[in-house]
Structures are given as C-alpha cells and as structure tokens.
XYZ file of N, CA and C in Angstrom:
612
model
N 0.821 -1.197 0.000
C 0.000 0.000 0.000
C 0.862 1.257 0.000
N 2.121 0.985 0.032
C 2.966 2.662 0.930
C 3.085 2.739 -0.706
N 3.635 1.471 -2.100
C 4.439 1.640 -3.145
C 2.832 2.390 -3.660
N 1.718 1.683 -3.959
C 0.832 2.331 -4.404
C 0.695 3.887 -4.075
N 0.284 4.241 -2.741
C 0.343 5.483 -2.379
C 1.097 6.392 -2.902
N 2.455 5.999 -2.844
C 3.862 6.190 -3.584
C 4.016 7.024 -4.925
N 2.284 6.359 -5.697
C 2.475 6.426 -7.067
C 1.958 7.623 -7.325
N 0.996 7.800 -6.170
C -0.068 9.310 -6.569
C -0.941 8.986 -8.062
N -1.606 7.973 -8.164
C -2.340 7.709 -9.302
C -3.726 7.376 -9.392
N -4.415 8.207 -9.508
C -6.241 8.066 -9.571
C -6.556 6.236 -9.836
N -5.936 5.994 -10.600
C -6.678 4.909 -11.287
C -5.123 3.399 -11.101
N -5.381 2.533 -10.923
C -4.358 0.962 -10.284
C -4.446 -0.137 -10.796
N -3.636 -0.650 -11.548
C -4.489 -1.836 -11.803
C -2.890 -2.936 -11.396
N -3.473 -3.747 -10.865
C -2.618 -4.958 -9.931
C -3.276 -6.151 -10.759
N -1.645 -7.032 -10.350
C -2.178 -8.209 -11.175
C -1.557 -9.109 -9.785
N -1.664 -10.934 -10.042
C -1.491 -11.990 -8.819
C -2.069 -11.149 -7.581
N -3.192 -10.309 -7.573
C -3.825 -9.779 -6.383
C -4.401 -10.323 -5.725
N -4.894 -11.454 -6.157
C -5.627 -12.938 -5.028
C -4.712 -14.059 -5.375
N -4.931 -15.041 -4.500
C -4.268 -16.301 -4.589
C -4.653 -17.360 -5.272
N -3.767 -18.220 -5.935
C -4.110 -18.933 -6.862
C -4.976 -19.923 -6.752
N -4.970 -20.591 -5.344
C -5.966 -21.630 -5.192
C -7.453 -21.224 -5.050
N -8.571 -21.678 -5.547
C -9.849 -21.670 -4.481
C -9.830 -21.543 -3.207
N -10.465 -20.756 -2.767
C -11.747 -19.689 -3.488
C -11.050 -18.696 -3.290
N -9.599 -18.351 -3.634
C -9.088 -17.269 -4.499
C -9.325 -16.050 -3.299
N -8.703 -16.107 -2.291
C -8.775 -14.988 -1.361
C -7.784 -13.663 -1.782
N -8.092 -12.790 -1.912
C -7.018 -11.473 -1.771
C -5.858 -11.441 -1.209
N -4.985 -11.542 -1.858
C -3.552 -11.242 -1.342
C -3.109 -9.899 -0.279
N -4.359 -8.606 -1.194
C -4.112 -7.668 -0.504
C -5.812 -7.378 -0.207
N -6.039 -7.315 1.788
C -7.306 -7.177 1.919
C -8.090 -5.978 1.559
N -9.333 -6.271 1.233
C -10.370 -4.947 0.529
C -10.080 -4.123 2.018
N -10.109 -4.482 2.806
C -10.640 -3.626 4.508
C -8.976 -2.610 4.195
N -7.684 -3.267 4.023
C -6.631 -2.733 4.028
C -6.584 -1.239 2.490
N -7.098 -1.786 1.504
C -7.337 -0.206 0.675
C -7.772 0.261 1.226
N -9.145 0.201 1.188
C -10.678 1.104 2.067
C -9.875 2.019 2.847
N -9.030 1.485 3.858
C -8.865 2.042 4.716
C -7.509 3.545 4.249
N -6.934 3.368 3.055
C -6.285 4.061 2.749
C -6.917 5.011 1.371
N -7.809 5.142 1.485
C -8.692 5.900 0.508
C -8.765 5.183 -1.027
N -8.809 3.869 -1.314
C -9.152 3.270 -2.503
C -10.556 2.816 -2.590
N -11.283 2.543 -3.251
C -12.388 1.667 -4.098
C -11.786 0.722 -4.576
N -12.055 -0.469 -4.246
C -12.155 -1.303 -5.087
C -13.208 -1.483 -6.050
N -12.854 -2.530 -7.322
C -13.782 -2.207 -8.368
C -13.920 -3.725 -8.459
N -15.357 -3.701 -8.239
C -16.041 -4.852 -8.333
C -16.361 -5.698 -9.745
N -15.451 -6.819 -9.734
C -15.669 -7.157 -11.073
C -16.776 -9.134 -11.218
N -17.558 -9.143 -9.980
C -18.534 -10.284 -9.891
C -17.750 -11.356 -9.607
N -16.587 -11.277 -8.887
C -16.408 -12.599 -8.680
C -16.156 -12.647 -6.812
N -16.312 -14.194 -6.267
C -17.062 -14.245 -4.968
C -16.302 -13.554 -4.012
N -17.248 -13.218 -2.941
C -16.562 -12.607 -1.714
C -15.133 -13.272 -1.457
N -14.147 -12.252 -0.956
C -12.931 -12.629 -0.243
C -12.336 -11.872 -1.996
N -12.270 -12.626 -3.018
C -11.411 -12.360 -4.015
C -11.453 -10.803 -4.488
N -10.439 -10.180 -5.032
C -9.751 -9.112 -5.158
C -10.296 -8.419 -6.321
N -10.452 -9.472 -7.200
C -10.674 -8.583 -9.003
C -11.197 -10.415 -9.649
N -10.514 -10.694 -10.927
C -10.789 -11.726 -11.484
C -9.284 -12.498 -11.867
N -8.944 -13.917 -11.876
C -7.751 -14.120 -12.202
C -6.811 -13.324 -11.800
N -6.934 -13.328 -10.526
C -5.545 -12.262 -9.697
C -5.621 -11.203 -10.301
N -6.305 -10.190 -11.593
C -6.314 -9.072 -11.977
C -7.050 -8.041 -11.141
N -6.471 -6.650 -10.448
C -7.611 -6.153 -9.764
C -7.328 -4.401 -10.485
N -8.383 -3.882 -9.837
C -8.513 -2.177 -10.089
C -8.582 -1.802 -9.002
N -8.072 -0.760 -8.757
C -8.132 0.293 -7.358
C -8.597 1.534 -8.025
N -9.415 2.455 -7.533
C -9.377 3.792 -8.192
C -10.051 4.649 -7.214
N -9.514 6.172 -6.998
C -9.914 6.763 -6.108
C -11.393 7.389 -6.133
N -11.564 8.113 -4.667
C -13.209 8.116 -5.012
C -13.981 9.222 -5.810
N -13.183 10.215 -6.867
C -13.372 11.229 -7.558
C -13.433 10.580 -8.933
N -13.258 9.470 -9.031
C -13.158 8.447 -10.313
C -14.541 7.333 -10.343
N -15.673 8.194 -11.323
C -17.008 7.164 -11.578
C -16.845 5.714 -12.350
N -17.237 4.663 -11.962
C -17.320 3.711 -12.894
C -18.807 3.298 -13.291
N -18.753 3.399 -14.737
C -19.622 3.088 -15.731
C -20.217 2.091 -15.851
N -19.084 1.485 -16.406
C -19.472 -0.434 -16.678
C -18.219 -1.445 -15.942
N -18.627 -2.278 -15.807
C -17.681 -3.503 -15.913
C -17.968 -4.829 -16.306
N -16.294 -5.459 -16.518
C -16.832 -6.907 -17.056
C -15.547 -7.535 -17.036
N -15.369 -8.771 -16.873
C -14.577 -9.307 -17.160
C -14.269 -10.414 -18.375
N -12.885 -10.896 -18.842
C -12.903 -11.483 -20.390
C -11.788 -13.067 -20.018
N -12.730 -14.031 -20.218
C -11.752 -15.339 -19.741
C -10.957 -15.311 -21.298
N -9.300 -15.362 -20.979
C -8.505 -15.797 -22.371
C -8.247 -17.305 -22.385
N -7.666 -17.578 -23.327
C -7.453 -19.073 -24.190
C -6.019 -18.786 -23.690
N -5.986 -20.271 -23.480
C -4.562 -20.735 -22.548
C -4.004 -21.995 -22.297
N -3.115 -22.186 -21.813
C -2.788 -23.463 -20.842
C -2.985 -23.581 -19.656
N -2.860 -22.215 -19.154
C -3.366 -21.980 -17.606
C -4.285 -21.173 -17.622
N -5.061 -20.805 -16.500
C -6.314 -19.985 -16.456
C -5.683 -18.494 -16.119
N -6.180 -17.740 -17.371
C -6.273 -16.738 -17.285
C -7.125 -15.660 -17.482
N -7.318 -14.487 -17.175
C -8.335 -13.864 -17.091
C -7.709 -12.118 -17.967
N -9.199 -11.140 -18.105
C -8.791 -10.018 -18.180
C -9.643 -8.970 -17.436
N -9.431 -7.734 -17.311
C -11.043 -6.949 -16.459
C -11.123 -5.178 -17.447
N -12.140 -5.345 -17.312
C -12.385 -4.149 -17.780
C -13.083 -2.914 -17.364
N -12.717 -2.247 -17.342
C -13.863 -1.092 -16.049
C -13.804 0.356 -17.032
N -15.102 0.823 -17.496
C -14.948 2.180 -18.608
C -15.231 2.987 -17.062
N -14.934 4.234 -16.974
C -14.158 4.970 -16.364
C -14.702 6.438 -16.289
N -15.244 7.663 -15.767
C -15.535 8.633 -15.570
C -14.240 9.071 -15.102
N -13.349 9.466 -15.442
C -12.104 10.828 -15.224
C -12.115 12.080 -15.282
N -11.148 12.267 -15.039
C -10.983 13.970 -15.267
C -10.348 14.177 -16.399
N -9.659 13.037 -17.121
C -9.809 13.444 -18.899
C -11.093 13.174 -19.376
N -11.968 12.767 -18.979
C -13.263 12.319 -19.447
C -13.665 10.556 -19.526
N -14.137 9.832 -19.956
C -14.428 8.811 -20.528
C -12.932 8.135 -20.639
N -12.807 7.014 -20.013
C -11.676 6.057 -20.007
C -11.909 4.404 -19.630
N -11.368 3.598 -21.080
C -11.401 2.228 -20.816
C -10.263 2.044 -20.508
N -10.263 0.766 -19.478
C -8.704 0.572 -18.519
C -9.035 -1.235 -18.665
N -8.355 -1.777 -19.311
C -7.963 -3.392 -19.381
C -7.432 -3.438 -18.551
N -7.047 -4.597 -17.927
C -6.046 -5.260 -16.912
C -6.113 -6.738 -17.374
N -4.574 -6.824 -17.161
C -4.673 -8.558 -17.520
C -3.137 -8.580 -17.205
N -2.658 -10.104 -17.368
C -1.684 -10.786 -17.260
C -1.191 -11.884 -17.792
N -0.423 -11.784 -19.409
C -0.865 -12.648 -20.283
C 0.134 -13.954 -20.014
N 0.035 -15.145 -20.571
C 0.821 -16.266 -20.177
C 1.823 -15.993 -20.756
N 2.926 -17.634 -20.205
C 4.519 -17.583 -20.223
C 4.528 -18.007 -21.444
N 3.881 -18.522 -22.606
C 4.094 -18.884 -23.755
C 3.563 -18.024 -24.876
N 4.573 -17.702 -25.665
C 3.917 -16.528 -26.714
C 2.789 -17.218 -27.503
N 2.824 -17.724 -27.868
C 1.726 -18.292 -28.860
C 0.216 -17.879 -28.404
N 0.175 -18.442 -27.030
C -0.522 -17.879 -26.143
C -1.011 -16.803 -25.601
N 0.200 -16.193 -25.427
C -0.116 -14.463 -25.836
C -0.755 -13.806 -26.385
N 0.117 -14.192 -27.874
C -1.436 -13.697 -28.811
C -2.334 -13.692 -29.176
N -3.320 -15.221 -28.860
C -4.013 -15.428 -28.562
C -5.210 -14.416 -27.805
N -4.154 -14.790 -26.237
C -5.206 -13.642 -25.266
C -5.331 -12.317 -25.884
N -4.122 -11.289 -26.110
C -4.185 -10.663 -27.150
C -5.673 -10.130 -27.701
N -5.249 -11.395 -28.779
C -6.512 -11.606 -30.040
C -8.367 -11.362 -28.986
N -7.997 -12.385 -28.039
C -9.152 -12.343 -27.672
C -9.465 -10.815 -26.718
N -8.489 -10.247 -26.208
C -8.938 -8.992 -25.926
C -9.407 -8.436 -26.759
N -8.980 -7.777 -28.324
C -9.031 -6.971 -29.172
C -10.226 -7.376 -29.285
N -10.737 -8.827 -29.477
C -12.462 -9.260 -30.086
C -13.212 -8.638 -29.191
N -13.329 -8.497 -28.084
C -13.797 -7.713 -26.880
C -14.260 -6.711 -26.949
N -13.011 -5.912 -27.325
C -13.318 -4.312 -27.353
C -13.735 -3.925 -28.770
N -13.700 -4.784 -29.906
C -14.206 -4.485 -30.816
C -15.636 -4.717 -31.180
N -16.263 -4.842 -29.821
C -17.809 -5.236 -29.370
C -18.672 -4.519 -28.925
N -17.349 -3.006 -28.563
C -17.958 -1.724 -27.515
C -17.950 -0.641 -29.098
N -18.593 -0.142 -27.904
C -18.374 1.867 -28.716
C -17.438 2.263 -28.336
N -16.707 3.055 -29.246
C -15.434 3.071 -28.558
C -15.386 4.264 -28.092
N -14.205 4.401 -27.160
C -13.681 4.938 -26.033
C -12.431 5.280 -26.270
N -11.412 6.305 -25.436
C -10.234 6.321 -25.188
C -10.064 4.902 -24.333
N -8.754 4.372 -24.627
C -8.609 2.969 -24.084
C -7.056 2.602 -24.139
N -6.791 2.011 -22.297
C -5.709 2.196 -21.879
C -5.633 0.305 -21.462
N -4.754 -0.039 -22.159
C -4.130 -1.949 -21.701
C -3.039 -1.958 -21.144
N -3.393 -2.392 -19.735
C -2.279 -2.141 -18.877
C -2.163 -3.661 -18.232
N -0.608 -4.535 -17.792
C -0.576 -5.181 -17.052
C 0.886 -6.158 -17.401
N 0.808 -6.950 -16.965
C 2.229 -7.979 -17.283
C 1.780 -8.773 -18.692
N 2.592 -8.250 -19.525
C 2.317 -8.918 -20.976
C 3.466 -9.885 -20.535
N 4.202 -10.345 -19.918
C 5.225 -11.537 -20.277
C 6.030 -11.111 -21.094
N 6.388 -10.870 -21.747
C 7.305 -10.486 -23.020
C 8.102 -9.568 -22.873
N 9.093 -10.127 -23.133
C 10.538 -9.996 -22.949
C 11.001 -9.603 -24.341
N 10.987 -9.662 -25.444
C 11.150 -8.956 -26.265
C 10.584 -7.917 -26.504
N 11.086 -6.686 -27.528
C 10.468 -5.408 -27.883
C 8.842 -5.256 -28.007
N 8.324 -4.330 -28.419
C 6.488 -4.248 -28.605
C 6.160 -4.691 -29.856
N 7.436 -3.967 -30.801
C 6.839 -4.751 -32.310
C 6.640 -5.986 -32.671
N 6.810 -7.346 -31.786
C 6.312 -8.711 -31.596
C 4.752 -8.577 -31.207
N 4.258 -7.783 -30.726
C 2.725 -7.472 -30.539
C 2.066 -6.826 -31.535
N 2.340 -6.190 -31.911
C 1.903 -5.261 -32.806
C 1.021 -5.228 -33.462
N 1.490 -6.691 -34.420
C 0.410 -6.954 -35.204
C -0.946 -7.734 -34.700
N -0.599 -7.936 -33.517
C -2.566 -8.190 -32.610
C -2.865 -7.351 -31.981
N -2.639 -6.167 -31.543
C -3.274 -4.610 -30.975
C -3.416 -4.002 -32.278
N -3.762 -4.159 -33.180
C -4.299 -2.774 -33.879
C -5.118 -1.901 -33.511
N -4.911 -0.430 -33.677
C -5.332 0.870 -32.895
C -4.831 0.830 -31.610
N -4.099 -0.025 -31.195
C -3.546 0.427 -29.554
C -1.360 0.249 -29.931
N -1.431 1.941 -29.453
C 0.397 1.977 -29.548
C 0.663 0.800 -28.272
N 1.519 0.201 -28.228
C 2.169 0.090 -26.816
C 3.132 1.039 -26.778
N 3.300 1.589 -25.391
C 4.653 2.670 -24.799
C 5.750 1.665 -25.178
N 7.203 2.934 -25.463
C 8.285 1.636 -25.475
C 8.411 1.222 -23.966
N 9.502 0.225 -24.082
C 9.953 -0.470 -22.925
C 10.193 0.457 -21.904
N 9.563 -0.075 -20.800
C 10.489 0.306 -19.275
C 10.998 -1.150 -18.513
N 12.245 -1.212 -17.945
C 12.863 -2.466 -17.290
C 11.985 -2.780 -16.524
N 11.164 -4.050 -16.181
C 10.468 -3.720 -14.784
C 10.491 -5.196 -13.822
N 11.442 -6.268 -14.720
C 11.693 -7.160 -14.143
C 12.820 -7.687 -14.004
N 13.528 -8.458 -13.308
C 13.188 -8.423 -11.459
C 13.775 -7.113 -11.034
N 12.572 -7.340 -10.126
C 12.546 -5.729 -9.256
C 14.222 -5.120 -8.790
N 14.705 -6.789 -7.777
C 16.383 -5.627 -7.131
C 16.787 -5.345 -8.741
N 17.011 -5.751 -10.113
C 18.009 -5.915 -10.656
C 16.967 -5.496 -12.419
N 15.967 -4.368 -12.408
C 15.526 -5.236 -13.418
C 15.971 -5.212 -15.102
N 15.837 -5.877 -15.590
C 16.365 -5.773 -17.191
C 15.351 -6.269 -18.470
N 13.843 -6.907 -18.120
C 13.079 -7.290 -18.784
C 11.777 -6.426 -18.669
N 11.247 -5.908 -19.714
C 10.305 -5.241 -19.957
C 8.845 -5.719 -19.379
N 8.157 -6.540 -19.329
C 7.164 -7.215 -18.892
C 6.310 -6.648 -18.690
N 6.003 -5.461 -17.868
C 5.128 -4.556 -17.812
C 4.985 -3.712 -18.995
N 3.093 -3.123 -19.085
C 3.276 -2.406 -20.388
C 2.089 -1.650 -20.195
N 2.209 -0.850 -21.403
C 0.866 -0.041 -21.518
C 0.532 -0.103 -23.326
N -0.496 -0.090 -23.215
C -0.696 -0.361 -24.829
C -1.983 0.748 -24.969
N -2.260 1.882 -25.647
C -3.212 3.453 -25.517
C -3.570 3.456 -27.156
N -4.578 3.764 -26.958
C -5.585 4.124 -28.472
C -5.202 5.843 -28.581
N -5.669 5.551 -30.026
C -4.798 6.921 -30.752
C -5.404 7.989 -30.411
N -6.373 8.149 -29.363
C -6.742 9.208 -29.151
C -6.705 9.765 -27.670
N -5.427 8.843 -27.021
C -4.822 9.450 -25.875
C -3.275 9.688 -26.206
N -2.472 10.457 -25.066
C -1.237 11.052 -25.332
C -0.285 10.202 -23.646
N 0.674 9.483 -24.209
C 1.530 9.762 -22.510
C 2.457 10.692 -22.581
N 2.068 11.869 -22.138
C 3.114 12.975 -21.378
C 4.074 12.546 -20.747
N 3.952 11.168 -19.758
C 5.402 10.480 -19.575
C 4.792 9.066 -18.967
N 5.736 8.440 -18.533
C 5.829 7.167 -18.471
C 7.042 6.668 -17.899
N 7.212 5.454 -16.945
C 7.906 5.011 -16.585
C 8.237 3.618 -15.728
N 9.302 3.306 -14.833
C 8.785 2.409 -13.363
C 9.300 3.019 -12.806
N 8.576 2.400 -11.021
C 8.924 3.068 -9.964
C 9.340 2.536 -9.334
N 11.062 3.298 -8.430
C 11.771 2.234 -8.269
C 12.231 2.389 -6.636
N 11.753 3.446 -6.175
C 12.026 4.189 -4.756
C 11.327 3.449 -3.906
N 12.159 2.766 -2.960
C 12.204 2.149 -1.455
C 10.713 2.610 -1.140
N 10.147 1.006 -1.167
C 10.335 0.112 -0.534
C 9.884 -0.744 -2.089
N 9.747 -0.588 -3.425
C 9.421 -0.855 -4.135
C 9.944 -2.334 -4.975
N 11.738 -2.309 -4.604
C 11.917 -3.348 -4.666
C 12.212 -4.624 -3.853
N 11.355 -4.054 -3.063
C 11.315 -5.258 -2.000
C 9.937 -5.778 -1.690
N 8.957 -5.280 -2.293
C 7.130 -5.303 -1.867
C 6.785 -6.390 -3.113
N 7.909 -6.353 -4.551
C 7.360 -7.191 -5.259
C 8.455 -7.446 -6.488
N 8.301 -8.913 -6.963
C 9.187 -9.470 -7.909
C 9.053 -8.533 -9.123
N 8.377 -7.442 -9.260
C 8.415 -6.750 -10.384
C 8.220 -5.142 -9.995
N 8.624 -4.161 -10.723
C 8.578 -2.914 -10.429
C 6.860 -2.044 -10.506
N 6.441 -1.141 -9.787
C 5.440 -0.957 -10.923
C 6.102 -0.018 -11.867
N 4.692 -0.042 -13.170
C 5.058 0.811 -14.002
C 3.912 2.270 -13.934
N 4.330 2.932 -14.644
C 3.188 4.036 -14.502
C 3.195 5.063 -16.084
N 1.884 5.507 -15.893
C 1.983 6.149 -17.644
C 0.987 7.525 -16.702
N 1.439 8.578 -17.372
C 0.525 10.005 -16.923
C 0.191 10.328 -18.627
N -1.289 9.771 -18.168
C -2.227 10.281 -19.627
C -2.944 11.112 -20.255
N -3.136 11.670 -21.091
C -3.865 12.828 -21.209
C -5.030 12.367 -23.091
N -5.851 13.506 -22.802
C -6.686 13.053 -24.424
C -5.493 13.749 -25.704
N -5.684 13.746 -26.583
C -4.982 14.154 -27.879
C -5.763 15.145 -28.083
C-alpha cells in the first residue's frame, strides 16, 4: 500500500492480487485499501477475491465507474482479463487489466481475444495495462493490438536488478503519454518481484 500510495495515481491496476488456489482470497485485503482511501472495483467474482484471475482495479473516489466486465482468455493456464470504462478527469476512459501467459503463442491469442472484446464496444479512449510476459520489444505485438500503440519499454523485471520489460501499456490513438515510466524508490523493490510501471495520460 505505501508503493501504491507512492504512485499518486487516480486509477491501479494490480495483477497476482488474489491467490491462486480456491476460493481465491485477496492477497491484498479490501478492509486494508478502504482504509487508505481506494475503491475497489467490483468485477462479480465471490466474496474474499480481489478482481478476477488475480487481476484487480483500485481507483480513487473522484473516479465514476460506468461499466464492468470481465474477459476469460485461451490458454494453458487460467487466465483472465477486467475491464472497467471509467468517468475521469480526462473524461471517458477504458482501462484493461490482464496478465498474459509464459508462452507466446498464447499471448497472442489472449491478445486476439482482448481486441475481439473491445471491438464489441463503442469506442472509447482505451488504456491496456498489465504484465504482458514479453521480454522482447512491442513490435512482436503489434500486429494483434491494432489501434492500440504500446509505450516503449520500461525495465520492470526483477525488481532488485531489473532488465526485462514485462510490464506495459498499450493506448488508443486518441490518448497522449506525457510520460511514463517504473517506480523504483524504497520500498518498491522489495514489496514485489516486479517494479510498478506508470503512464501520466492525457486526451490528444
């Protein structure tokens, strides 16, 4: 909670936020945000759990939510994605969260099946944020996000030491990042095997 706080960021999205076994309890308790001025964002899955497939949203309480939903991907292991459209103070904002598997093939896949998703809505400014796995550059994605840039690389794995990109942001052409980065200031690499990352967004 101190690295979150840390970040000064309206809007959060955490991934392995519940635990892997049934019935999938929260890693980090709802009572423990609450208590530090977050919302959690309810995405229908049972009491105790965090978000969906360890994916969660935090967002502060000047931040309306619209809709939500969540998107099961194609895999070897179970994975999930969440989606929450967004009342901001840039206006109207879709925020993905996900955490795609250790095998590329797979990847693109989930990928694929995000893009089918959102190509289901009206569209929106729209922000894909979370651990893509991938360790190579963005232009290996590329060609399954159409209309969404990914930011270039920031190091964000492993946290003491990191040198692999993994974290990402992937933004439709009608938002701007003014900047972007990870965050790397105490106690950050010690709270988690990966850095966070962060993007400050604005409309075009």
């Amino acid at each position: 909670m101190q690295v979150i706080a840390d970040l000064v960021a309206p809007v959060v999205v955490l991934q392995e936020a519940d635990k892997r076994l049934p019935p999938r309890p929260a890693a980090l308790p709802h009572e423990m945000a609450e208590a530090q001025g977050w919302q959690v964002v309810d995405f229908g899955e049972p009491a105790g759990s965090l978000g969906f497939h360890g994916n969660a949203m935090l967002i502060r309480p000047d931040i309306g939510v619209l809709t939500t939903a969540h998107i099961d991907l194609p895999g070897l292991e179970p994975r999930g994605a969440i989606r929450a459209d967004l009342a901001t103070a840039i206006g109207p904002l879709r925020v993905i969260g996900t955490h795609l598997g250790l095998i590329r093939r797979y990847r693109l896949l989930q990928l694929r099946a995000i893009m089918r998703h959102l190509s289901q809505l009206s569209p929106m400014p729209t922000v894909l944020a979370g651990d893509f796995n991938e360790w190579g550059p963005a232009r290996a994605l590329d060609n399954v996000t159409p209309g969404l840039l990914i930011l270039p690389e920031r190091p964000s794995f492993p946290s003491p030491r990191p040198v692999a990109p993994l974290d990402r942001f992937a933004i439709s052409g009608n938002l701007v990042a003014r900047n972007h980065g990870t965050h790397s200031a105490r106690p950050a690499r010690v709270a988690s095997d990966h850095l966070p990352v962060w993007a400050d967004l604005t409309r075009r």
